[in-house]
CSV table of C-alpha atoms in Angstrom, one decimal:
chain,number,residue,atom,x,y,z
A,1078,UNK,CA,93.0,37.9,108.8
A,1079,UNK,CA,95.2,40.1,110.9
A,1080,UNK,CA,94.3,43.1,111.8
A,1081,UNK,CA,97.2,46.0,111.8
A,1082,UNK,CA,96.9,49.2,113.4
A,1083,UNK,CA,99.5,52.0,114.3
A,1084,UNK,CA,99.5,55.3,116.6
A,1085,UNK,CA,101.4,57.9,118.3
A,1086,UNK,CA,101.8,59.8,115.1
A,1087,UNK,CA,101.7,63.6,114.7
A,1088,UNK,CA,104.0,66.8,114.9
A,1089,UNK,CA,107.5,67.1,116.7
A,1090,UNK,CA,109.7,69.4,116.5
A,1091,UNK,CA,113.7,68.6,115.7
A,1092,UNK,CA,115.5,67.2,118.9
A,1093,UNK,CA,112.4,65.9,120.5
A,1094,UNK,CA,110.7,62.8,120.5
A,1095,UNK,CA,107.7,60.2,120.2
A,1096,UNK,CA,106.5,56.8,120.4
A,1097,UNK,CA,104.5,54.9,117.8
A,1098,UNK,CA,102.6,51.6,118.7
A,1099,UNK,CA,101.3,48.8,117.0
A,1100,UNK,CA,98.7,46.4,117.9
A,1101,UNK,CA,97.8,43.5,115.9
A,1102,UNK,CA,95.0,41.1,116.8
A,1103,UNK,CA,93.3,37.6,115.1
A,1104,UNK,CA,96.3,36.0,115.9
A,1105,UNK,CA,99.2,34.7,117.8
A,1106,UNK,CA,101.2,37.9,118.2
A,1107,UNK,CA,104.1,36.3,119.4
A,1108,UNK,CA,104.6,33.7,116.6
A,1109,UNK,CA,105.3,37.4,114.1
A,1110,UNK,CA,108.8,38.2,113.7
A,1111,UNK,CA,108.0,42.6,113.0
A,1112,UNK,CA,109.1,45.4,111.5
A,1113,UNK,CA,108.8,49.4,111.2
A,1114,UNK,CA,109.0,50.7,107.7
A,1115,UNK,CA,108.9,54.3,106.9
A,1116,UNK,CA,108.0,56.3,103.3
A,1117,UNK,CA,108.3,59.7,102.7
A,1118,UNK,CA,106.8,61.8,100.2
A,1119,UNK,CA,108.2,61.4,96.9
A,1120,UNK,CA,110.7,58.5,97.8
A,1121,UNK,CA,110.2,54.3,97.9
A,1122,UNK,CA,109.3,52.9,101.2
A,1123,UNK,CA,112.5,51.7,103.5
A,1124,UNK,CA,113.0,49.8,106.0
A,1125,UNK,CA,113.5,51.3,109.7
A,1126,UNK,CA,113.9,48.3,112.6
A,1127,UNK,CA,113.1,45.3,113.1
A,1128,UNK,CA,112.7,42.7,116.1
A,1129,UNK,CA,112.0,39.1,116.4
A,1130,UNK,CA,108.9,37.5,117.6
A,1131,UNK,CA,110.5,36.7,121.0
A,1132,UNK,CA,112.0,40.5,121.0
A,1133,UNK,CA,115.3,38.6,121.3
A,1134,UNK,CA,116.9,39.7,118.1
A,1135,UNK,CA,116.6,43.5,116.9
A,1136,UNK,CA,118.6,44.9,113.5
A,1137,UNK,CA,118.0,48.8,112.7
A,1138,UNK,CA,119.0,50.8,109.7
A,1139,UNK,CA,121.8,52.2,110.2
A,1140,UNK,CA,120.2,56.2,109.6
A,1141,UNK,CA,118.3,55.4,112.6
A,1142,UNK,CA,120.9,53.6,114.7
A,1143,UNK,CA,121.1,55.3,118.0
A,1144,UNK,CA,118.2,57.7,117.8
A,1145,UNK,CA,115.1,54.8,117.3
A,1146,UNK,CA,114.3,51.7,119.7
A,1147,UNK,CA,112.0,48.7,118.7
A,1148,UNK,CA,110.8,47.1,121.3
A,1149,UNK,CA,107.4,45.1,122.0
A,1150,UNK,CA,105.1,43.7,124.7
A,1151,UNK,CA,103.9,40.2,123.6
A,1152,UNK,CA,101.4,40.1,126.5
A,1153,UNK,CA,99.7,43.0,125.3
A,1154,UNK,CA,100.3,42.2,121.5
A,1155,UNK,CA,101.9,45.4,121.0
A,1156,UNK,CA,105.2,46.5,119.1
A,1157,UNK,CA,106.9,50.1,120.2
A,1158,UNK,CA,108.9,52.2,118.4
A,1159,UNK,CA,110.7,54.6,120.4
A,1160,UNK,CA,111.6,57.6,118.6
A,1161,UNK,CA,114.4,60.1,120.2
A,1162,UNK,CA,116.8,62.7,118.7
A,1163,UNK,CA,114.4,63.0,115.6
A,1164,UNK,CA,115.5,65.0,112.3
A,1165,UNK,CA,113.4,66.5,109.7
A,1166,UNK,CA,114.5,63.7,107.4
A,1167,UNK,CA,112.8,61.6,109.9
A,1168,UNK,CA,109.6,63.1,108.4
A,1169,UNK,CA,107.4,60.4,106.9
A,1170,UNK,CA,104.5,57.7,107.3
A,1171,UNK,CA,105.1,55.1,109.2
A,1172,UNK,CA,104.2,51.3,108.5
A,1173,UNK,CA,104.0,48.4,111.0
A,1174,UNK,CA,104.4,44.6,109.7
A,1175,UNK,CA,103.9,41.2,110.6
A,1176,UNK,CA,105.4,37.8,109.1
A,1177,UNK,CA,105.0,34.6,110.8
A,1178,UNK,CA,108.7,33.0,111.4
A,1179,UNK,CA,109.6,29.9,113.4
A,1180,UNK,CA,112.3,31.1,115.1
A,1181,UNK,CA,112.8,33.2,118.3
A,1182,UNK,CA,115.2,35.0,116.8
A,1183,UNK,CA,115.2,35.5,113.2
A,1184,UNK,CA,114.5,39.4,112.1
A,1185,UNK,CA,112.9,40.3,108.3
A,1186,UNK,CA,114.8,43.2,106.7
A,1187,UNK,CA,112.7,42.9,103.4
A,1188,UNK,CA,109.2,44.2,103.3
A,1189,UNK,CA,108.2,40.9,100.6
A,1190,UNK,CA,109.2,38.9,103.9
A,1191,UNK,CA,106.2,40.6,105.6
A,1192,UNK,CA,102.4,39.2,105.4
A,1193,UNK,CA,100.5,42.3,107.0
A,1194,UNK,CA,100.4,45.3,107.1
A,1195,UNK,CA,98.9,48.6,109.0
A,1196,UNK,CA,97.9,52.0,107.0
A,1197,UNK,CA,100.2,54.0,108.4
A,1198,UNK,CA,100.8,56.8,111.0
A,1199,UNK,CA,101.9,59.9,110.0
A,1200,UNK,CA,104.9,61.4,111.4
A,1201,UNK,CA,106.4,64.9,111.1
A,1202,UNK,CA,109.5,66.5,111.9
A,1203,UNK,CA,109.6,70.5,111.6
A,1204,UNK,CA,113.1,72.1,111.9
């Protein structure tokens, strides 16, 4: 079973920034194609980026194009999202998540695509 954990969380203020990380361990990180999904209150969880298990291919949505970077560190099984330019619609928790793929390059946009998942950083946006 993999294990799923996110951080970097917590209060920013409009304009600023953040980073949020997820490790993942009992496995072969790089064999997960990975994704950042977000859910605010009230509203369906959506999908935020996405980046291939090689870190080759990326695909965003496009409300975060420009303002959010995926990014991860095989080596150090970590995934990164980098969070600039943040909006108070930004404001929600934050979910990493794993599927295994085959190829170096193939993204999952669909969260039924994903096998695990982590509980969830909080992250909030005050105007």
């Amino acid at each position: 079973q993999v294990q799923v954990v996110e951080s970097g969380g917590g209060l920013v203020q409009a304009g600023g920034s953040a980073r949020l990380s997820c490790t993942a361990s009992r496995g072969t990180f790089s064999s997960y194609a990975m994704g950042w999904f977000r859910q605010a209150p009230g509203k369906e969880r959506e999908f935020v980026a996405a980046i291939s298990r090689s870190g080759g291919g990326t695909y965003y949505a496009d409300s975060v194009k420009g303002r959010l970077t995926i990014s991860r560190d095989n080596a150090k099984n970590t995934m990164y999202l980098q969070m600039n330019s943040l909006k108070p619609e930004d404001t929600a928790v934050y979910y990493c998540a794993l599927g295994r793929d085959f190829n170096d390059y193939v993204v999952k946009l669909r969260a039924y695509e994903y096998t695990y998942w982590g509980q969830g950083t909080q992250v909030t946006v005050s105007s």
